[in-house]
XYZ file of C-alpha atoms in Angstrom:
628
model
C 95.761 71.096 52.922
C 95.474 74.574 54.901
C 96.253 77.210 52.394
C 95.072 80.546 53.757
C 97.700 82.277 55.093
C 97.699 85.120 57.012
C 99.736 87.709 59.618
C 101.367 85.952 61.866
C 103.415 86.975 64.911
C 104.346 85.659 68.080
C 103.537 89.321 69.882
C 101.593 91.123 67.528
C 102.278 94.704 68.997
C 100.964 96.075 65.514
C 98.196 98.208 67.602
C 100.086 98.191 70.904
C 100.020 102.279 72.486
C 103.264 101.797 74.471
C 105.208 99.485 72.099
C 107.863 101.048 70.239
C 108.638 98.127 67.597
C 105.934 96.099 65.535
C 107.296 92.688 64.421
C 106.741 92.216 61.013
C 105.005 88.675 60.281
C 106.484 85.641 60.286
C 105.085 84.556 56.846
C 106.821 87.454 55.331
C 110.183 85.694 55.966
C 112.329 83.611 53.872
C 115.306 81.833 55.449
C 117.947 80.924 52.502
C 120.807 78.679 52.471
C 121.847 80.656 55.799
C 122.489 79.066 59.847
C 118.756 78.374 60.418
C 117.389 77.918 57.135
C 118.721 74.087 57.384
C 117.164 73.666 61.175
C 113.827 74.591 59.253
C 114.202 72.479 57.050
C 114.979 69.891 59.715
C 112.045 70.980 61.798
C 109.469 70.165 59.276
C 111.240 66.858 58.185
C 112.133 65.586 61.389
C 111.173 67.335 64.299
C 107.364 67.775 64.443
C 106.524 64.364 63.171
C 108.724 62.528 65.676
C 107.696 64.733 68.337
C 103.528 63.970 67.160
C 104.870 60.722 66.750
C 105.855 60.507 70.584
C 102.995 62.698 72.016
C 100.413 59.782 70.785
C 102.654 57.164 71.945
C 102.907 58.371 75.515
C 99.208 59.152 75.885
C 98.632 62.812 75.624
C 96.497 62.258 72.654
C 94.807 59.667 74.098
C 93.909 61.893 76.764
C 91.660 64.401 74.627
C 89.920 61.236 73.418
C 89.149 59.874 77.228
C 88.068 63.272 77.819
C 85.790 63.317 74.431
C 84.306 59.827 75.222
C 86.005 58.254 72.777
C 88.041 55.932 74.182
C 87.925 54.599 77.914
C 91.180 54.220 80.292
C 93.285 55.896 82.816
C 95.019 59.406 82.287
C 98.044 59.070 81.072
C 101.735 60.788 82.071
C 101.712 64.064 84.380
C 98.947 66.453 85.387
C 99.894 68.691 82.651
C 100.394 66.563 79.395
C 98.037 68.657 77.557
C 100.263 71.967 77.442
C 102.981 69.756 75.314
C 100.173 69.089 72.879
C 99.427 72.428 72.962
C 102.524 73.480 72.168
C 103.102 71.026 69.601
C 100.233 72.730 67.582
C 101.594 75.974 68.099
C 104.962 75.249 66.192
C 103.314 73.767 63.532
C 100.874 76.719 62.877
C 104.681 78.825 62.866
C 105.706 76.146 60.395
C 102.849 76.177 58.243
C 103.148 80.206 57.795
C 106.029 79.771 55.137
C 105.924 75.892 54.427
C 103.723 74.075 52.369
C 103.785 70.798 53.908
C 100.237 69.150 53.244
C 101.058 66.261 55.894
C 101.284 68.373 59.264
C 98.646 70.207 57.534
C 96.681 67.583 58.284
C 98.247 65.750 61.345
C 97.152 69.423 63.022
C 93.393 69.028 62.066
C 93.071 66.065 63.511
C 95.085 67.224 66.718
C 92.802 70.095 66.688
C 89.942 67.942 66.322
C 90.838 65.773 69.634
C 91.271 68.509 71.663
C 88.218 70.395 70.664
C 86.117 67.060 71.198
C 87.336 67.219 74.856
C 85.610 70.486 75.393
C 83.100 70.831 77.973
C 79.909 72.708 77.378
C 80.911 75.412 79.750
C 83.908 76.197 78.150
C 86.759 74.496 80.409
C 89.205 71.947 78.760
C 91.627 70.150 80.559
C 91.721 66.324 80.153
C 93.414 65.632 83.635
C 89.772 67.251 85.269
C 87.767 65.069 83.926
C 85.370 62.269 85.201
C 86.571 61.690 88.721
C 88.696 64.812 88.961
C 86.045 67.030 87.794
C 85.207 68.734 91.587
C 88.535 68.930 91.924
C 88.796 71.836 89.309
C 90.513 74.973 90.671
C 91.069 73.742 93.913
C 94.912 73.941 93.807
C 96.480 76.634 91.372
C 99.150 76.366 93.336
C 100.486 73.117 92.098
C 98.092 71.780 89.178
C 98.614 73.981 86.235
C 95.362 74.710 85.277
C 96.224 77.994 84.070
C 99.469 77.592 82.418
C 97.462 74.547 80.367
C 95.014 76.781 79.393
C 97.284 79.485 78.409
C 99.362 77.335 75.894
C 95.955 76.811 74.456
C 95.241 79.830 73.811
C 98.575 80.440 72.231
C 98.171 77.604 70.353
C 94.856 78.593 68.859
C 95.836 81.967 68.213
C 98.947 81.421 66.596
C 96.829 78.456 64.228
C 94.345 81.499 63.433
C 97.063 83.821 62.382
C 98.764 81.711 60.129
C 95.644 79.557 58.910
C 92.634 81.175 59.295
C 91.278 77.767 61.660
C 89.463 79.647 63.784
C 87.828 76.119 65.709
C 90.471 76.244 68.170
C 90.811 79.320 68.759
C 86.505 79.722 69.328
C 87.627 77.014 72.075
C 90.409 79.089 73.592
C 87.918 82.290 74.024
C 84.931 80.161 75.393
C 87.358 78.518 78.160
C 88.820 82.009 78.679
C 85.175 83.134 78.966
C 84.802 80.294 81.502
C 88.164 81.240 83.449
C 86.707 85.277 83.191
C 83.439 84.097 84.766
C 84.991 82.145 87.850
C 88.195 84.792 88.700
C 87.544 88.770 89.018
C 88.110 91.512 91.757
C 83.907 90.823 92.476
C 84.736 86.692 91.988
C 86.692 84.667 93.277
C 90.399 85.707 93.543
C 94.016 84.027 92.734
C 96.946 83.703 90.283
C 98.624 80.719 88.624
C 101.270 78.750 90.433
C 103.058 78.335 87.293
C 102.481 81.391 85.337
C 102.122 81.480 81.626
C 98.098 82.525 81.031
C 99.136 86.151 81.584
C 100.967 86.397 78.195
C 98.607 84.857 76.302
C 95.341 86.246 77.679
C 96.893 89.703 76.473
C 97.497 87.920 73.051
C 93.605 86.956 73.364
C 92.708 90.319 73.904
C 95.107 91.743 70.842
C 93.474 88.810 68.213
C 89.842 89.677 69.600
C 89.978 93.426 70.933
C 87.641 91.548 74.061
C 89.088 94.045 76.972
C 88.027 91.090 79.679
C 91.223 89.056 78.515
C 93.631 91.646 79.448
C 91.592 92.967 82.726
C 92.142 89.086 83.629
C 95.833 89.256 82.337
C 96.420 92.200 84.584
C 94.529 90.311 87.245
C 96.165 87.310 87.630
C 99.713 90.020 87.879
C 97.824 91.836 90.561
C 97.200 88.663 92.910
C 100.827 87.907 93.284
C 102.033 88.570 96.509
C 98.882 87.636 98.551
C 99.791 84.444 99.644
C 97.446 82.467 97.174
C 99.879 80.284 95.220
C 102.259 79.672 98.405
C 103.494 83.027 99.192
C 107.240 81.768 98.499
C 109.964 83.061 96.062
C 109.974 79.574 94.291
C 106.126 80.767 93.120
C 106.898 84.835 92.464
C 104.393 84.752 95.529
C 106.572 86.990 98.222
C 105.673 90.158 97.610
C 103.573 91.637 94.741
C 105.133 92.043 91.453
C 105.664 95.966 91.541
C 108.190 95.648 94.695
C 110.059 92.713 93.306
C 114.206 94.272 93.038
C 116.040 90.947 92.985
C 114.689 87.944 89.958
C 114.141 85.156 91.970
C 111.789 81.463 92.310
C 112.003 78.993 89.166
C 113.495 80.076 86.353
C 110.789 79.254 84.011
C 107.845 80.670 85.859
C 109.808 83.736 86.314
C 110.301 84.835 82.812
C 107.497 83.773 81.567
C 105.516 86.449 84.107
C 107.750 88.559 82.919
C 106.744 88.084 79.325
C 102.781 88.912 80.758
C 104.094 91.804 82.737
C 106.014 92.993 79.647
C 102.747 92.387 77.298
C 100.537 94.049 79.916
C 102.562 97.429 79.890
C 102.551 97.418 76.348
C 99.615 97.966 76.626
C 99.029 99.952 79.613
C 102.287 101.616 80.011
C 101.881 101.647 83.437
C 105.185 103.389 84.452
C 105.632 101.502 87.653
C 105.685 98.106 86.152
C 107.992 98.920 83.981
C 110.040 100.097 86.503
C 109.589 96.460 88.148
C 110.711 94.904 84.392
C 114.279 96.921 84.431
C 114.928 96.175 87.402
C 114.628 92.554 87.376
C 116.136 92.602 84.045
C 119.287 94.110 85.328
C 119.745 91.848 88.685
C 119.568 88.976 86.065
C 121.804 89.660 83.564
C 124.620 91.766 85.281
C 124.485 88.901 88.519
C 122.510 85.973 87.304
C 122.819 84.890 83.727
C 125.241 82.340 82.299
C 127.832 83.105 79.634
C 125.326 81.343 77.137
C 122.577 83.063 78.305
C 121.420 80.682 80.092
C 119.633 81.186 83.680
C 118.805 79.266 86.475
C 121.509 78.104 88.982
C 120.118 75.395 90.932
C 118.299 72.097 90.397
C 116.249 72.548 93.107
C 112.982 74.366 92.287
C 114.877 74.805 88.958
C 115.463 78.243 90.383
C 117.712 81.193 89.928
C 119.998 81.447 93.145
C 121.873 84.044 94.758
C 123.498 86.607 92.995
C 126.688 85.283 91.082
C 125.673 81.961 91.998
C 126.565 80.130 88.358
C 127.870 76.739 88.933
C 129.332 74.855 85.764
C 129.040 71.464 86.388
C 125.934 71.782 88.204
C 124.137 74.324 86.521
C 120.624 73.855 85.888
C 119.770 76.400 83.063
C 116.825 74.466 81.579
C 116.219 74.953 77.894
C 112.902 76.290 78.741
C 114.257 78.911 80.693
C 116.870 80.119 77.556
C 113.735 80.077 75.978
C 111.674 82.509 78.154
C 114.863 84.570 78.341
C 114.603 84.855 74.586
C 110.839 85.600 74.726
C 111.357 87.870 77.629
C 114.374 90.344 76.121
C 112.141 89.752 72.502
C 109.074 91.934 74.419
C 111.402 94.224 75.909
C 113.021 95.231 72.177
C 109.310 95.919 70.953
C 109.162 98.355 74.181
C 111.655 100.331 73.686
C 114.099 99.417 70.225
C 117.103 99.422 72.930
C 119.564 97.208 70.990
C 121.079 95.811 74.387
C 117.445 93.458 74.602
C 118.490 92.387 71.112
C 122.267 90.964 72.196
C 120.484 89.018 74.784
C 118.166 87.598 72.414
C 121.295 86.566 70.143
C 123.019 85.147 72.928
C 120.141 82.558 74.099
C 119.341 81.792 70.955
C 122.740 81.131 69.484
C 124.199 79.190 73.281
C 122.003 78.494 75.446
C 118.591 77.580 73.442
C 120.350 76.114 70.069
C 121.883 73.413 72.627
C 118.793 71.994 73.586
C 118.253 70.325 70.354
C 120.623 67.582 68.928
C 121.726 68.306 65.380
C 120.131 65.276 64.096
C 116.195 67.152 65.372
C 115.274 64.451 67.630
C 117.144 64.705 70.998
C 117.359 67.334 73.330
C 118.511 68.520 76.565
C 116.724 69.317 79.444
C 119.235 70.312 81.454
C 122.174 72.293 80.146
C 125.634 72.536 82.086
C 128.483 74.557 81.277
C 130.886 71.587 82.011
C 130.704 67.353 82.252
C 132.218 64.491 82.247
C 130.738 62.885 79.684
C 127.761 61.527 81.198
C 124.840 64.323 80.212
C 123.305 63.080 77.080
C 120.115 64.755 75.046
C 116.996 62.090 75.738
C 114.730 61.423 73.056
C 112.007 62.337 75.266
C 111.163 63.215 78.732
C 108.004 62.260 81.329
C 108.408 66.311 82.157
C 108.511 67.290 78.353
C 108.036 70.759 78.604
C 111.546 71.196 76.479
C 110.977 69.448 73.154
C 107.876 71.187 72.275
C 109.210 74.239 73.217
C 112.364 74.618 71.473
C 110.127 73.495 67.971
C 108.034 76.203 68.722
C 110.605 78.938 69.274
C 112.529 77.749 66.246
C 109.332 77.760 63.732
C 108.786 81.130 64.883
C 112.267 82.361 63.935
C 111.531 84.096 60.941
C 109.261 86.461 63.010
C 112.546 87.733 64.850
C 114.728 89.116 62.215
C 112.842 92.393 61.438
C 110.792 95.262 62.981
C 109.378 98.463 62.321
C 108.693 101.396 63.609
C 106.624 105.018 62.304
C 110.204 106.011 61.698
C 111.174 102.925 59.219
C 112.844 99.177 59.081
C 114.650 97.687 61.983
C 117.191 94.553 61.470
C 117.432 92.948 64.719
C 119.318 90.036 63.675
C 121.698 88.918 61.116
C 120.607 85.654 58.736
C 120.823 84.861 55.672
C 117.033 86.007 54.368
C 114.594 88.037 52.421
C 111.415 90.228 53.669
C 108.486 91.805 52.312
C 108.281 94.990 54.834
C 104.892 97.439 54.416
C 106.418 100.762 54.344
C 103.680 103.478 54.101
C 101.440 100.967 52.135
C 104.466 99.996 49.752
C 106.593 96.850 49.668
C 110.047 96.785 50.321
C 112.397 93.549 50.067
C 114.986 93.599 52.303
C 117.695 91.163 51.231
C 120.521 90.125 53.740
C 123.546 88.109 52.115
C 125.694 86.999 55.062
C 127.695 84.047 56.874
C 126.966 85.087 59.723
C 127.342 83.978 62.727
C 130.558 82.679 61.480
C 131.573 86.101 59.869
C 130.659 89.374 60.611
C 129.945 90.546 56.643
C 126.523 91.574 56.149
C 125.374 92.017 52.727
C 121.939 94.414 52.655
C 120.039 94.710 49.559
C 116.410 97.315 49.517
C 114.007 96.913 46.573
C 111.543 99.782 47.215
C 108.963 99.654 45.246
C 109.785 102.944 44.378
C 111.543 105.547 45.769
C 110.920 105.855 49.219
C 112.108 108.223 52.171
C 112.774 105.983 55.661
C 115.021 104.916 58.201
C 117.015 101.574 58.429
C 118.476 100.933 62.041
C 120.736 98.203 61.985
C 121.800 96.681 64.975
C 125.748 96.958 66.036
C 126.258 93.940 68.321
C 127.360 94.624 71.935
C 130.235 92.813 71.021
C 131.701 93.752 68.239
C 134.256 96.441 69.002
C 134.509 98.198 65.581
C 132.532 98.183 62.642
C 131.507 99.757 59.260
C 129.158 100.336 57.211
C 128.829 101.264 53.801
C 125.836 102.680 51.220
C 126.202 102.254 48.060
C 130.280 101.852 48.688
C 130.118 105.200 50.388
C 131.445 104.605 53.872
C 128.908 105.970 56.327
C 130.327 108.573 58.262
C 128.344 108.511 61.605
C 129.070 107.454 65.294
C 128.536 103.398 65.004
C 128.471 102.111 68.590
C 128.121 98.705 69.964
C 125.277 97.975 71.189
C 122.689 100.267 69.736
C 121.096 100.793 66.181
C 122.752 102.668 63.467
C 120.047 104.206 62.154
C 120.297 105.520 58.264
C 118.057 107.831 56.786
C 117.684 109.255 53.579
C 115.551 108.432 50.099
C 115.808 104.641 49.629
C 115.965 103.172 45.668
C 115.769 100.191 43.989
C 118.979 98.309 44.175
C 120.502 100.384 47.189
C 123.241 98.326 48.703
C 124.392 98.883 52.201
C 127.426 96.333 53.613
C 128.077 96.201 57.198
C 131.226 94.938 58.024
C 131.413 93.434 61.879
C 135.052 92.963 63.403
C 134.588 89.181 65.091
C 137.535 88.370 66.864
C 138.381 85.705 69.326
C 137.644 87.223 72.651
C 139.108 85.390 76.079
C 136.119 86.442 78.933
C 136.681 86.798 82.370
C 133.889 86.551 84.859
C 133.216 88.401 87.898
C 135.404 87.899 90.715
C 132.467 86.828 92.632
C 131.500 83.995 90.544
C 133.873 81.777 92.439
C 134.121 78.479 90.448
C 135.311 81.176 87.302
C 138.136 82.488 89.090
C 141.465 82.343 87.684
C 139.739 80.804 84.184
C 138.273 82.021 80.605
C 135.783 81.536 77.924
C 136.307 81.792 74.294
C 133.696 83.381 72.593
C 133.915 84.498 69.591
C 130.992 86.886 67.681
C 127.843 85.416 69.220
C 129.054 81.984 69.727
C 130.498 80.743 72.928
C 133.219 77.943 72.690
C 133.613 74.809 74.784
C 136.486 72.092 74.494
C 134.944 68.544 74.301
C 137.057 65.357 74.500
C 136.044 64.442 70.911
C 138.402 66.871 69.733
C 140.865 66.699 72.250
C 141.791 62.894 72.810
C 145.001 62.917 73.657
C 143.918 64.810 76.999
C 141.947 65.305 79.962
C 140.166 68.779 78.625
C 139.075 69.705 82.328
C 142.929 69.932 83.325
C 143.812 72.333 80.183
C 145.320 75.700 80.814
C 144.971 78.605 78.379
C 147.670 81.324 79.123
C 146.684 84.475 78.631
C 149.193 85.557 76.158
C 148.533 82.172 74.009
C 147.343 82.992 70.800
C 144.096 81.413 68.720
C 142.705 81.033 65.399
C 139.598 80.279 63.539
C 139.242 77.868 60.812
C 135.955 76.872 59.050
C 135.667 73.317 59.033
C 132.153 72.225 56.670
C 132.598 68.291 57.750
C 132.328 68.703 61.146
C 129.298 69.027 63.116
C 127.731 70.105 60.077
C 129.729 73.172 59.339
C 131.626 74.941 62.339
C 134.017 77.576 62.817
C 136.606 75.794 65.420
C 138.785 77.669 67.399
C 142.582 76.520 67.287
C 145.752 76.725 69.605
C 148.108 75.814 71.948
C 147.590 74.920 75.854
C 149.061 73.562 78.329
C 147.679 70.345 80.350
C 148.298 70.255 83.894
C 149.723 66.475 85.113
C 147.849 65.135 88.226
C 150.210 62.019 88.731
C 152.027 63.528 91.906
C 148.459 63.610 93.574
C 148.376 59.800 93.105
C 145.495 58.719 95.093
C 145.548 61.536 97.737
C 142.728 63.976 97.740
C 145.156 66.838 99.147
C 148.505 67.406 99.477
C 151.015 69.648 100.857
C 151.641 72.459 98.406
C 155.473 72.073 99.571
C 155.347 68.217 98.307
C 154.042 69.014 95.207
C 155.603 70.010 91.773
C 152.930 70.294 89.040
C 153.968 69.113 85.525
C 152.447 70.388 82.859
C 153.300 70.071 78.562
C 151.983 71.618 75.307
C 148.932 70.351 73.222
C 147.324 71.483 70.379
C 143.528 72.269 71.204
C 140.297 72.143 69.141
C 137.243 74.137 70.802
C 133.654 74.183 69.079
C 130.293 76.289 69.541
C 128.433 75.242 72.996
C 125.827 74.325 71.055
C 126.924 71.647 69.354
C 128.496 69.372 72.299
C 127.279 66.131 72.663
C 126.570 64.500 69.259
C 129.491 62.354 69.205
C 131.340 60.158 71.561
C 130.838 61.158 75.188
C 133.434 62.583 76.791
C 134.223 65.809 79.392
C 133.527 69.013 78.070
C 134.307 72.499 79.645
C 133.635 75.678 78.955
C 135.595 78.057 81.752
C 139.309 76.949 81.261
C 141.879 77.141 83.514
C 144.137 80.901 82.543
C 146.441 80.523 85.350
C 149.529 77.836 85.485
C 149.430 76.632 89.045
C-alpha cells in the first residue's frame, strides 16, 4: 500500500511568473454526498479495474513485457497502445491522492514495474520501437506518435510522484526526456510532433524538476510548427507557425491539446504574442465553432473542427477527447488570467459534453458524441483506438483539483460541488465548506473555518448564465455589483463559522443558435443552469421525438425525479408532434398538396449526458420551434 501523499495538481502553476491562479491540490479535496462524489466512488470501484482489466487483455501490457524480454510475440493493437497505459496510471495516481484503496495501489506498481522494465539504456521507451522497429525510431513524427507516447509518460510519472512519492517512473520519464533533449534542439536535429501532446507535459517536467531543458524543448517543439515537418497541413497545426494562427483549425484533439502547451509555455514565459495567438483561437472556437455542450469538432474526417458555424447534429463528431482538451484548455486559461468566462466553459464540457462519454454504470463510453440519433449510437465497452476511456478516468480522478484556486489576493471557487478544502492562506488553514445541490439548484451553501481570524478575499464565480443572483454574509445581503460571468470578489476579516449563501436564479432557458448554423434554424435547446437537455424516445414513447415541435410561448417545468437515471432533474411540458402520413412514401411534395397535422403530447427531456443507458431509441437535442 502507497501511503505518502503529497501535492498534487494537474498544472501546478504554484511558482508560475505569468499565472494569475494556483490550483490548490487535489488531495486537499473532499467530494461529499454531492454530483461527482458518487462517479468517484464509481471510478475506484468500477472504472479503473475494468479498464486494467481490458488494457492486459488486449495486449498493451503485454507489450512492456515483449519490450522487457519477458515474454516473446508480436506487438499487439495500434502503434500507440502504450499512451492508454499511460494514461491509465495517471488516473489512478489522481485516485490514490484522496482514496485509500490498497488494490490499485498495487495493480499500479506492477504497471509501473512493466513499463520501467521496457526501458532502454539510453533512455527511450516505446514498446512499438522495439526489436525490428528499432531503426525505425524518429523517422516519421508525422504519423507514429512517438512524442505524444512519451508525453503521457511523463504525465503519468509526474502525476504518480505528486500524489505518491514513486519517483521510479518518473526517473524514467526525465531519462527518456533527456534522450528526446539530446536528439531535437535548434543545434540538433529539428521537428515537432504530428500529434501534439509532449509540449504540455515537458513544461510539467520542467515545473516538478526546475531542469530549464524541458521547457526550452517544450517551447521548441511550438516553434517548429509551421515548417512543413509534420505535413505542413491544417489537419497537423502544420500551415503556418503557431503565432499567425487566427482561425482554430486541423483535428480537434491535437489542436487543444497544443493549446494546453502553448498555454503552459506562456505561463511561464509570458510571451505577449502567444498569448495573443491563445485569445484568438479561443474566440474563433467558441463564438463560431463549439457545440451547445461544449463539445468541438464538426467532422469525422480528420476528426477536425470545420468551417466556421459548421455544427452538424446528427453527424457531429465531437470526440470525448476533444471535450476533454477543451476542459484542460479553458482550465490553463483561468490560471492565466482568473477571467470567469474560461470557468463557464470548463462547466459546460464537463457537465455536457465530457460527462456523456461515460455510461452511468462506469464501464461504457462514447467515442463519438452527436447531438441527435436514431437510436443506433451506443457507448462500446472498449475501442481498438482507445484514447477515450482512459481519458475521461483521468479527467474525472482529477476533479477535486478543479473546484478551488488562489491567488496573493485570497480563495477562488471556480466551481460549485458539494465539498470541503483545506486552503493555505498566509501559512494558515482554512476549510472551505460548500453545501449545495447543485447542478440541479442554484443554492450554494459556503461555510470558512479560519484558523483564526484572517483578512482575504473570496471570489466566487457568478455563472455566465445565471441572470440574477445573490449573495449573502452572515444573512447580510451583499450589496455589490454581482455580474454574470465574472467573480464576486468579497473582502473583509474572515472568522470562524462565517457563512456566506449564494443564491443562483436557474431557470429553464429555450437557446437559439446562430442564424448561420443552418441545421439549427427555426429550432431550440433547453438548457437549464449548466445542463443541456435532450428528448430521448425512452421517455417519449408514444412519439417520434425528432418530429416534436416546441412553440415558443409553451411553457416548462422542472421536477426532480431520484429513480431515474440515478437522480435527474427532467424537464416537463407540452409539444406538438408534426404527422408525416400525407408524405406517404414520397420524398417531396408540393407544398400546395400538403396539409401538415400535428396534436399535443406531453414531453419528458433529460440532461445530454445521460442518453443512452436504456432502450435505444432517437434522441434530439435542437427541437423544432416553428409549426410548419
Amino acid at each position: 500500500m502507497i501511503k505518502k501523499k503529497l501535492n498534487v495538481f494537474v498544472v501546478d502553476t504554484s511558482h508560475s511568473p505569468y499565472a494569475k491562479l494556483r490550483p490548490v491540490s487535489i488531495s486537499k479535496v473532499r467530494l461529499e454526498d454531492s454530483f461527482f462524489a458518487p462517479r468517484l466512488k464509481m471510478l475506484g470501484d468500477v472504472t479503473l479495474p475494468t479498464q486494467y482489466q481490458i488494457i492486459e487483455e488486449t495486449g498493451r501490457l503485454s507489450n512492456f513485457r515483449r519490450a522487457a524480454g519477458k515474454i516473446t510475440g508480436d506487438f499487439q493493437g495500434l502503434f500507440f497502445n502504450d499512451s492508454d497505459v499511460y494514461k491509465w496510471i495517471e488516473a489512478v495516481a489522481f485516485y490514490l491522492a484522496y482514496s485509500h484503496d490498497e488494490k490499485l495501489s498495487s495493480l499500479v506498481i506492477k504497471v509501473i514495474e512493466d513499463v520501467i522494465s521496457a526501458q532502454d539504456e539510453n533512455g527511450y521507451l516505446n514498446t512499438y520501437f522495439t526489436f525490428e522497429r528499432e531503426k525505425e525510431r524518429w523517422t516519421n513524427l508525422k504519423d507514429m506518435h512517438e512524442l505524444y507516447c512519451a508525453g503521457h509518460l511523463m504525465q503519468a510519472a509526474i502525476a504518480l510522484y505528486r500524489a505518491t512519492g514513486e519517483r521510479r517512473l518518473l526517473d524514467a520519464a526525465c531519462k527518456f526526456a533527456d534522450h528526446i533533449s539530446s536528439i531535437f534542439g535548434v543545434d540538433k536535429r529539428l521537428g515537432t510532433s504530428g500529434h501534439p501532446e509532449i509540449e504540455m507535459a515537458l513544461v510539467e517536467l520542467y515545473r516538478t524538476t526546475g531542469k530549464q531543458a524541458y521547457l526550452d524543448l517544450a517551447q521548441f517543439f511550438l516553434d517548429n510548427r509551421g515548417k512543413g515537418l509534420v505535413g505542413g497541413d491544417p489537419y497537423h497545426i502544420d500551415h503556418k507557425p503557431f503565432r499567425e494562427l487566427d482561425e482554430i483549425v486541423g483535428h480537434a484533439v491535437r489542436s487543444l491539446y497544443l493549446n494546453c502547451g502553448a498555454t503552459d509555455i506562456y505561463l511561464e514565459t509570458g510571451e505577449k504574442q502567444l498569448w495573443d495567438t491563445l485569445l484568438r483561437l479561443w474566440h474563433n472556437m467558441t463564438e463560431r465553432k463549439m457545440y451547445v455542450t461544449g463539445g468541438v469538432g464538426s467532422r469525422h474526417e480528420g476528426e477536425a473542427f470545420g468551417d466556421d458555424y459548421e455544427l452538424p447534429n446528427y453527424r457531429a463528431y465531437a470526440e470525448t477527447c476533444a471535450a476533454i482538451a477543451n476542459f484542460m484548455w479553458n482550465w490553463r486559461m483561468l490560471l492565466a488570467t482568473g477571467d470567469a468566462c474560461f470557468a463557464d466553459v470548463m462547466e459546460l464540457a464537463l457537465y455536457n459534453g465530457v460527462l456523456s462519454g461515460i455510461s452511468l454504470d462506469g464501464k461504457h463510453y462514447f467515442y463519438v458524441n452527436p447531438l441527435a440519433d436514431r437510436g443506433k449510437h451506443r457507448r462500446q465497452r472498449w475501442f481498438r483506438c482507445a484514447c477515450c476511456p482512459p481519458n475521461i478516468a483521468r479527467l474525472i480522478a482529477s476533479l477535486p483539483g478543479y473546484l478551488y484556486s488562489v491567488s496573493d489576493e485570497g480563495i477562488w471557487i471556480n466551481l460549485y460541488v458539494q465539498s470541503t478544502a483545506f486552503i493555505d492562506i498566509e501559512g494558515k488553514t482554512v476549510t472551505v465548506e460548500q453545501r449545495t445541490n447543485y447542478p440541479w439548484s442554484g443554492g450554494i451553501d459556503i461555510f470558512l473555518q479560519p484558523e483564526s481570524e484572517t483578512s482575504f478575499s473570496l471570489y466566487l464565480r457568478i455563472p455566465g448564465w445565471c441572470r440574477k443572483a445573490k449573495i449573502y454574509v452572515n444573512d447580510q445581503e451583499l450589496k455589490a455589483e454581482i455580474k454574470p460571468g465574472e467573480y464576486v470578489e468579497i473582502h473583509r476579516v474572515w472568522k470562524p463559522n462565517d457563512h456566506i449563501r449564494v443564491s443562483l436564479s436557474m431557470p429553464i432557458e429555450k437557446l437559439a443558435s446562430h442564424p448561420h448554423v443552418l441545421e439549427n434554424a427555426d429550432r431550440v435547446a433547453i438548457k437549464r443552469g449548466p445542463i443541456v437537455y435532450c428528448i430521448e424516445q425512452a421517455d417519449n414513447p408514444d412519439f417520434d421525438v425528432w418530429n416534436m415541435v416546441l412553440p415558443p410561448e409553451n411553457p416548462l417545468k422542472a421536477e426532480w425525479t431520484p429513480e431515474l437515471l440515478n437522480g435527474v432533474t427532467v424537464i416537463q411540458g407540452e409539444a406538438l408532434v408534426i404527422e408525416t402520413e400525407n408524405f406517404k412514401n414520397n420524398l417531396y411534395r408540393p407544398v400546395t398538396d400538403i396539409s401538415f397535422k400535428t396534436r399535443k403530447v406531453q414531453f419528458k427531456a433529460i440532461p445530454y449526458y445521460a442518453w443512452a443507458n436504456r432502450k435505444p431509441g432517437p434522441m434530439i437535442i435542437w427541437i423544432r420551434s416553428t409549426k410548419p
